[in-house]
Short mmCIF file of C-alpha atoms and ligand atoms in Angstrom, two decimals:
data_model
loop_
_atom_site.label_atom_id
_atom_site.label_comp_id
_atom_site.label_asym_id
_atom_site.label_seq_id
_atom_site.Cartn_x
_atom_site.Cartn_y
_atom_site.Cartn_z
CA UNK A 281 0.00 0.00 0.00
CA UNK A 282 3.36 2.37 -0.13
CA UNK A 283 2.19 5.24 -2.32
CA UNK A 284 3.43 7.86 -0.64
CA UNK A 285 6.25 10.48 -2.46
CA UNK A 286 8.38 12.74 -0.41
CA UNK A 287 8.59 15.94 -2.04
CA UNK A 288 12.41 18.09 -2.13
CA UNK A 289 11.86 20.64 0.51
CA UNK A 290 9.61 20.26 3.21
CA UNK A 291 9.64 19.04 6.45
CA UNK A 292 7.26 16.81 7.65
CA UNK A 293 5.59 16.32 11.44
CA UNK A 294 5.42 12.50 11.60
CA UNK A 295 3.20 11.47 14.63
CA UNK A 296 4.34 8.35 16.28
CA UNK A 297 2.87 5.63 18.39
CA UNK A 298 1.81 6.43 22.25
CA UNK A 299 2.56 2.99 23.10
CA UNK A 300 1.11 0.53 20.50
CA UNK A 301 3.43 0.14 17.34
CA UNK A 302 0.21 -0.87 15.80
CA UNK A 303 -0.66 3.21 15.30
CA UNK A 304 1.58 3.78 13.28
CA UNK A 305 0.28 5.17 9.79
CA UNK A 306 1.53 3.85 6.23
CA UNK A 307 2.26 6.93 5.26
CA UNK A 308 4.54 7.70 8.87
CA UNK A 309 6.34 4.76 7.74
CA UNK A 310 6.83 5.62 4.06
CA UNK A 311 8.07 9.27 4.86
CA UNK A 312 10.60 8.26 7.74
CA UNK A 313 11.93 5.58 5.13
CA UNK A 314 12.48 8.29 2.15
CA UNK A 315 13.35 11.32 3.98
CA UNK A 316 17.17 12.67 3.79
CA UNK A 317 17.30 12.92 7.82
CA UNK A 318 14.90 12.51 10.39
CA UNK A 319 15.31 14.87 13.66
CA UNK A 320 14.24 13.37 16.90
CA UNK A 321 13.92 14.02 20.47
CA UNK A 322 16.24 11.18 21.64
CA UNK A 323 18.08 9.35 18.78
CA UNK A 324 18.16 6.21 20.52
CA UNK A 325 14.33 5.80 21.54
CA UNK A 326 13.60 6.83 17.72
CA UNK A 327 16.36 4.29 16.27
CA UNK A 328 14.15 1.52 18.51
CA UNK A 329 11.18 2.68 16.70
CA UNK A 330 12.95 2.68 13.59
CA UNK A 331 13.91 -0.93 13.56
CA UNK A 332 11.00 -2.24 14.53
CA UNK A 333 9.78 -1.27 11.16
CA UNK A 334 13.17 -2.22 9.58
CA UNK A 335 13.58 1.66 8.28
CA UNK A 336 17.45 2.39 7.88
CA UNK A 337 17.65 5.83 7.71
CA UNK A 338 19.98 8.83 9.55
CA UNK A 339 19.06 10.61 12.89
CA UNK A 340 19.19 14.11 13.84
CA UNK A 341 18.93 14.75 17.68
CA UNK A 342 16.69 17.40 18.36
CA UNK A 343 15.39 18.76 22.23
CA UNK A 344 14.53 21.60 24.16
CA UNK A 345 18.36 22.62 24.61
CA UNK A 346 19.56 22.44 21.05
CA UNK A 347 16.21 23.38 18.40
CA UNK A 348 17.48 27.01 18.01
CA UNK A 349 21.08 25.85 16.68
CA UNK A 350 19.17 22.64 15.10
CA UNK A 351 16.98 25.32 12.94
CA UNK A 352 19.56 27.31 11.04
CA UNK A 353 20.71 23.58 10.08
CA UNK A 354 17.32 22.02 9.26
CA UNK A 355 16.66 25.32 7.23
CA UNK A 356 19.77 25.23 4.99
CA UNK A 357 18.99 21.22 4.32
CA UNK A 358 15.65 22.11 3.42
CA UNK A 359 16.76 24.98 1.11
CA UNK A 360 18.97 22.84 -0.58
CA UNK A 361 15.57 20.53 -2.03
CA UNK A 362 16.47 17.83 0.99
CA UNK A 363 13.79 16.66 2.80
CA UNK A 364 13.49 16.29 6.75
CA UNK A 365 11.29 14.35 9.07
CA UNK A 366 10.43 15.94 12.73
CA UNK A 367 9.57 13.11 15.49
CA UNK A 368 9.41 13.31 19.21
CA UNK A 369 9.75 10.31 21.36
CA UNK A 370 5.52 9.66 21.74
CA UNK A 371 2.91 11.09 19.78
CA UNK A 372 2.55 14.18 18.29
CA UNK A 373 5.69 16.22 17.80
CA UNK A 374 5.31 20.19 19.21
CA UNK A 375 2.33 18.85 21.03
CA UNK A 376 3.98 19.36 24.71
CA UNK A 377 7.46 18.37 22.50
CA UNK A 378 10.10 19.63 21.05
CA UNK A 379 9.70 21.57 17.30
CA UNK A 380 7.63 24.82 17.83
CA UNK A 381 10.64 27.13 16.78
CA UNK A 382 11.76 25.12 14.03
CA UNK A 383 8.32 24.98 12.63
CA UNK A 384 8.23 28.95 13.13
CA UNK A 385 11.70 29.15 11.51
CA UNK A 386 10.93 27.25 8.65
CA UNK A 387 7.39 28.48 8.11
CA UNK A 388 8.76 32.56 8.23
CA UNK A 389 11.36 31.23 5.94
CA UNK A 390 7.98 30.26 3.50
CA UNK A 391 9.49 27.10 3.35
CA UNK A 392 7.19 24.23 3.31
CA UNK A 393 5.76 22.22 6.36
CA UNK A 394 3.02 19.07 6.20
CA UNK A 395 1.41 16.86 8.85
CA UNK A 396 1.42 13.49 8.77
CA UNK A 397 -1.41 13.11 11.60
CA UNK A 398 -1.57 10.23 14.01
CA UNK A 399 -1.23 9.64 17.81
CA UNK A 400 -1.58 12.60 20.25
CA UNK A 401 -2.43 11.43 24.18
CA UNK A 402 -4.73 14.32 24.72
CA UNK A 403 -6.78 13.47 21.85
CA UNK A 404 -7.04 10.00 22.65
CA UNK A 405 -7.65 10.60 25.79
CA UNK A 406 -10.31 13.51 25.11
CA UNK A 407 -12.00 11.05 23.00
CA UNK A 408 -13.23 8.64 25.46
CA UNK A 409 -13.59 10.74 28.23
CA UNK A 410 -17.36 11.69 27.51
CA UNK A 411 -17.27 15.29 28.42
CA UNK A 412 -17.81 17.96 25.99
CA UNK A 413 -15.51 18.31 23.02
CA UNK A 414 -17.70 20.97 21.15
CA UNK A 415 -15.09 23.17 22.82
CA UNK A 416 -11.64 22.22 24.89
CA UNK A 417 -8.64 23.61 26.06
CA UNK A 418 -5.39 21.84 26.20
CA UNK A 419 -3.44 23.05 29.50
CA UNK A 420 0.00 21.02 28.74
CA UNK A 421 1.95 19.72 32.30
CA UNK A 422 0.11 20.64 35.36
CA UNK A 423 2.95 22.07 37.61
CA UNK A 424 4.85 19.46 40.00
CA UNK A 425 5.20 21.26 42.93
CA UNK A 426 1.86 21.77 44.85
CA UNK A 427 1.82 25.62 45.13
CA UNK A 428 2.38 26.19 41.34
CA UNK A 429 -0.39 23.58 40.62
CA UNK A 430 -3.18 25.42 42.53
CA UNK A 431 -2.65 29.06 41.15
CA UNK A 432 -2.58 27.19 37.79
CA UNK A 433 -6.01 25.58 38.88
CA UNK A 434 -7.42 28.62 40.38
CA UNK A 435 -6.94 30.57 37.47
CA UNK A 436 -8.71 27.85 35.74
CA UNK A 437 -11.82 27.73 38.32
CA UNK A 438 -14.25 29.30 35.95
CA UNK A 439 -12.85 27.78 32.68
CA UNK A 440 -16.17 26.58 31.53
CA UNK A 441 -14.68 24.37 28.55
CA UNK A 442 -13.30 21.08 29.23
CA UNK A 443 -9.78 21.11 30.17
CA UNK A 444 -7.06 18.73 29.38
CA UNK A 445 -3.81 18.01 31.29
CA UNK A 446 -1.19 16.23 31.34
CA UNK A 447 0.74 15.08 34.80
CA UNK A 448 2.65 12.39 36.29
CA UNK A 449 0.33 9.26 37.84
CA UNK A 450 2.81 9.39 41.04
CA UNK A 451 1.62 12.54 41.42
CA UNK A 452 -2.28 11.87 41.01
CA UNK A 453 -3.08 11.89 44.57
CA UNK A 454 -1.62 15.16 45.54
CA UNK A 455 -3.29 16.61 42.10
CA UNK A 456 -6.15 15.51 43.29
CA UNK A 457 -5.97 16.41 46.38
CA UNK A 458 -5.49 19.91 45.18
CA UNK A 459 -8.04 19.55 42.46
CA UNK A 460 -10.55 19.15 45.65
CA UNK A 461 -9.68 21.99 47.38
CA UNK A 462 -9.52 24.62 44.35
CA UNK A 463 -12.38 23.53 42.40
CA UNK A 464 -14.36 21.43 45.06
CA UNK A 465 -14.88 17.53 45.48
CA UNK A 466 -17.92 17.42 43.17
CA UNK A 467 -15.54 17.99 40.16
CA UNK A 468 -15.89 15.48 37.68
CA UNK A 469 -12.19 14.27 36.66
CA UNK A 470 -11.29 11.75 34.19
CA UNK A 471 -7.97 9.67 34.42
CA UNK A 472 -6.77 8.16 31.06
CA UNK A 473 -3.35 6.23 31.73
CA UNK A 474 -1.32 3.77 29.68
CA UNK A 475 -3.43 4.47 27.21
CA UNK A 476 -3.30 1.73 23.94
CA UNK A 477 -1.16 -0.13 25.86
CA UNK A 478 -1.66 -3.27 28.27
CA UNK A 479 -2.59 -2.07 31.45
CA UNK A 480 -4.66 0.79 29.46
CA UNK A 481 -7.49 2.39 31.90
CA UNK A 482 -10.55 5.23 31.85
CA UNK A 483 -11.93 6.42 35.16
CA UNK A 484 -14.06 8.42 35.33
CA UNK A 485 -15.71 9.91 39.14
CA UNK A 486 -16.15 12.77 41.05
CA UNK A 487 -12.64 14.04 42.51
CA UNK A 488 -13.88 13.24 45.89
CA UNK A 489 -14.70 9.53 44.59
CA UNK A 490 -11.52 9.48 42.41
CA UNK A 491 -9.26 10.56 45.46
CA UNK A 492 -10.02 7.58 47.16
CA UNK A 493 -10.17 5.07 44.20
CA UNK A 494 -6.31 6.21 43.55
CA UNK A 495 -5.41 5.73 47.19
CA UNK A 496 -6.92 2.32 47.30
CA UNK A 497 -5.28 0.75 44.31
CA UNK A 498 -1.39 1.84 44.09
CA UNK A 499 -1.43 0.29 40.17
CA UNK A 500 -2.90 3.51 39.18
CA UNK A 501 0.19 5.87 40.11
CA UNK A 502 1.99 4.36 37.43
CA UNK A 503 3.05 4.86 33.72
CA UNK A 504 1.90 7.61 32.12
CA UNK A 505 -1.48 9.94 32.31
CA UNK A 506 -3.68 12.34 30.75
CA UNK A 507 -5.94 14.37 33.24
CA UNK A 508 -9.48 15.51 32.14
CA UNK A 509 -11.52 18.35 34.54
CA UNK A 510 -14.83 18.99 33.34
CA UNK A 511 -15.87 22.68 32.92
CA UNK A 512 -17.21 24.96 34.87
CA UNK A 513 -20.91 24.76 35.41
CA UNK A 514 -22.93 27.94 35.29
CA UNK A 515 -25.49 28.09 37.94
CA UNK A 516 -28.63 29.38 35.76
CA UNK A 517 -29.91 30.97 39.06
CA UNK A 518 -26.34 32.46 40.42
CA UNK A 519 -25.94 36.51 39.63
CA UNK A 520 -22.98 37.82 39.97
CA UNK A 521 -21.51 41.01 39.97
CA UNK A 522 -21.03 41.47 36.81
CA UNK A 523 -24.24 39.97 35.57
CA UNK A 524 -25.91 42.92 37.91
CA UNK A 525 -23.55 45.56 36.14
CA UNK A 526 -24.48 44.37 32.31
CA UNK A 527 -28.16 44.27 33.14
CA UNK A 528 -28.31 47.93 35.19
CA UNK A 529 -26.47 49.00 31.56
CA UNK A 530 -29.04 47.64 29.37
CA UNK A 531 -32.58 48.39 31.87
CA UNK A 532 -30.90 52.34 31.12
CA UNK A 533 -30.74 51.72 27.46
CA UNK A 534 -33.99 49.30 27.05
CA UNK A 535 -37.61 47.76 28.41
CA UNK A 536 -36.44 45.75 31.27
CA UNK A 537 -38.34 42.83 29.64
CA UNK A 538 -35.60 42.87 26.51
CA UNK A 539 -33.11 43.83 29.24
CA UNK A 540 -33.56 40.50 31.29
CA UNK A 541 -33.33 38.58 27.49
CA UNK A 542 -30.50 40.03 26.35
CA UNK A 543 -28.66 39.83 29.75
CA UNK A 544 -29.97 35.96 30.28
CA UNK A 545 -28.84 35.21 27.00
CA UNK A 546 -25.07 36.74 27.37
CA UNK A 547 -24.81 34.66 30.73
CA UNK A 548 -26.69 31.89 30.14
CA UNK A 549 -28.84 32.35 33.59
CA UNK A 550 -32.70 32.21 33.92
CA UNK A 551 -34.25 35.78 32.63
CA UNK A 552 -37.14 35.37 35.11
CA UNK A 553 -34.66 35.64 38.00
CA UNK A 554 -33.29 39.06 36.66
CA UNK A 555 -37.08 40.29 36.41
CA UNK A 556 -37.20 41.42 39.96
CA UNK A 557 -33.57 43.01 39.65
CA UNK A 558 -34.59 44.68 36.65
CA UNK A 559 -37.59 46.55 38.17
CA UNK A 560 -35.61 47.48 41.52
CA UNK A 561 -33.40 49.37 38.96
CA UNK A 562 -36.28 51.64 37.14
N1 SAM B 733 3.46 14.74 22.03
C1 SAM B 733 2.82 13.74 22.87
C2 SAM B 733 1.39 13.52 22.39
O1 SAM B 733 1.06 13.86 21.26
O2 SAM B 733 0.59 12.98 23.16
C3 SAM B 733 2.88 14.13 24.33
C4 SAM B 733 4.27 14.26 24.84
S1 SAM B 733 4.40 14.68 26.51
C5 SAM B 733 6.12 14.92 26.67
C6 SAM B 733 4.19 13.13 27.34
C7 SAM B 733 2.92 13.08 28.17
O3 SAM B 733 1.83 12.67 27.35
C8 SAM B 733 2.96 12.05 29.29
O4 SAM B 733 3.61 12.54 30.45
C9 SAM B 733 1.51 11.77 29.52
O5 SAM B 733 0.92 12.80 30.29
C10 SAM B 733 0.96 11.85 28.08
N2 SAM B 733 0.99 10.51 27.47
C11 SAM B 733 1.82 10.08 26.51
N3 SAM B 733 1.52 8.79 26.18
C12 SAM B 733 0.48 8.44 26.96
C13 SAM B 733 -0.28 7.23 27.09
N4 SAM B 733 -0.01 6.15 26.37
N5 SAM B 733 -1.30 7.23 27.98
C14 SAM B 733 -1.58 8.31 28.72
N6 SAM B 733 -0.89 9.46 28.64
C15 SAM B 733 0.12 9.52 27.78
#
């Protein structure tokens, strides 16, 4: 089924497995076998990948401490009609990896840059979670150290699109713990780990009920994790502040009846509990 042709000049973002060789695409396989040079994260971990699909090809090492030396190079190979192959150790390259600056480099340079899609954690993940995915928003690493992780969460408290995060499993318990006392204990997490691989598992609870789940079965703080919060929920009867300001701006401006509708509709709350505001403010 190898129809794929590598064209001179362009660098290509070849997603990798996540943990099952199986998810590999034809068309990863048939770029990483005809590109000039393929740059990687960890030369070693890609040459494993490599031979388990019997590709022979050369390696490029390319990480968070070298990409901005690495891009002048990549650039001039490209430039000279070679092609190049970006891959990071898991998954998606640039996707909480390695290759954003080159990618910039190479794209103000109008040189030419193509996707070949395939694994990515959070989409996996996202995917069998069963919270909304009309609208999401990937947070990358929650922070290690406790203090960093719940600013990072309160900031987040009235995110009302699902979130998605990735973190450590030994560190689910504390995350969780924090998780409770930022957002509350009625929070409904999801826990995706070692996903496509053996010990693959989706939990989904309340982060009250998930807190004590992970502290009963010491399997789950292992391998690796993707962390799903659910939005926040808008109270339809909760006015705030702000909600009070908008709707004392419109009742000047219009017939408290359209006031309430227009104000219910920007917050998403019940009009008939602004009614009564509305006329206090004639
Ligand atoms: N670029 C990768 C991608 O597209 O998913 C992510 C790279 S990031 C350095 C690695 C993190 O992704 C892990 O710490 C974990 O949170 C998540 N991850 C990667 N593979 C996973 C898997 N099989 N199951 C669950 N989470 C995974």
């Amino acid at each position: 089924m190898s129809s794929t042709q590598v064209n001179a000049s362009t660098l290509y973002i070849v997603a990798t497995p996540i943990g099952n060789l199986g998810d590999i695409s034809q068309r990863a396989i048939d770029i990483l076998t005809q590109v000039d040079v393929i740059a990687c994260e960890d030369t070693r971990h890609t040459g494993k990948l490599l031979s388990a699909f019997s590709i022979k090809n050369k390696t490029l090492s390319l990480h968070d401490h070298n990409e901005r030396q690495r891009q002048d190079q990549i650039a001039d190979l490209l430039k000279q009609g070679k092609s190049v192959a970006l891959v990071s150790d898991a998954g998606t390259p640039l996707i909480s990896d390695p290759g954003f600056h080159l990618v910039r480099h190479c794209r103000q340079q109008g040189l030419s840059v193509s996707p070949i899609p395939g694994a990515c954690a959070a989409i996996s993940a996202l995917s069998c979670a069963g919270l909304p995915t009309d609208r999401f928003s990937f947070e990358g690493f929650l922070p290690s150290k406790s203090g960093a992780r719940k600013t990072t969460l309160a900031a987040l408290a009235n995110e009302t699109r699902t979130m998605v995060f990735y973190d450590a499993p030994r560190r689910a318990v504390d995350t969780i713990t924090d998780i409770i006392e930022v957002l509350g204990g009625e929070r409904y997490v999801v826990i995706a780990r070692e996903l496509t691989k053996t010990f693959e598992t989706i939990h989904s609870d309340s982060a009250e009920n998930l807190h004590q789940w992970l502290s009963e079965d010491p399997n789950q703080l292992k391998g690796e994790m993707v962390l799903i919060i659910e939005g926040h929920k808008i109270d339809p009867n909760a006015i705030s502040p702000e909600i009070i300001e908008t709707l004392k701006l419109l009742v000047a401006e219009l017939p408290p009846k359209k006031a309430c509708a227009v104000t219910a509709k920007i917050y998403g709350v019940k009009k008939n509990t602004l009614y009564d505001i509305a006329l206090s403010m004639k």
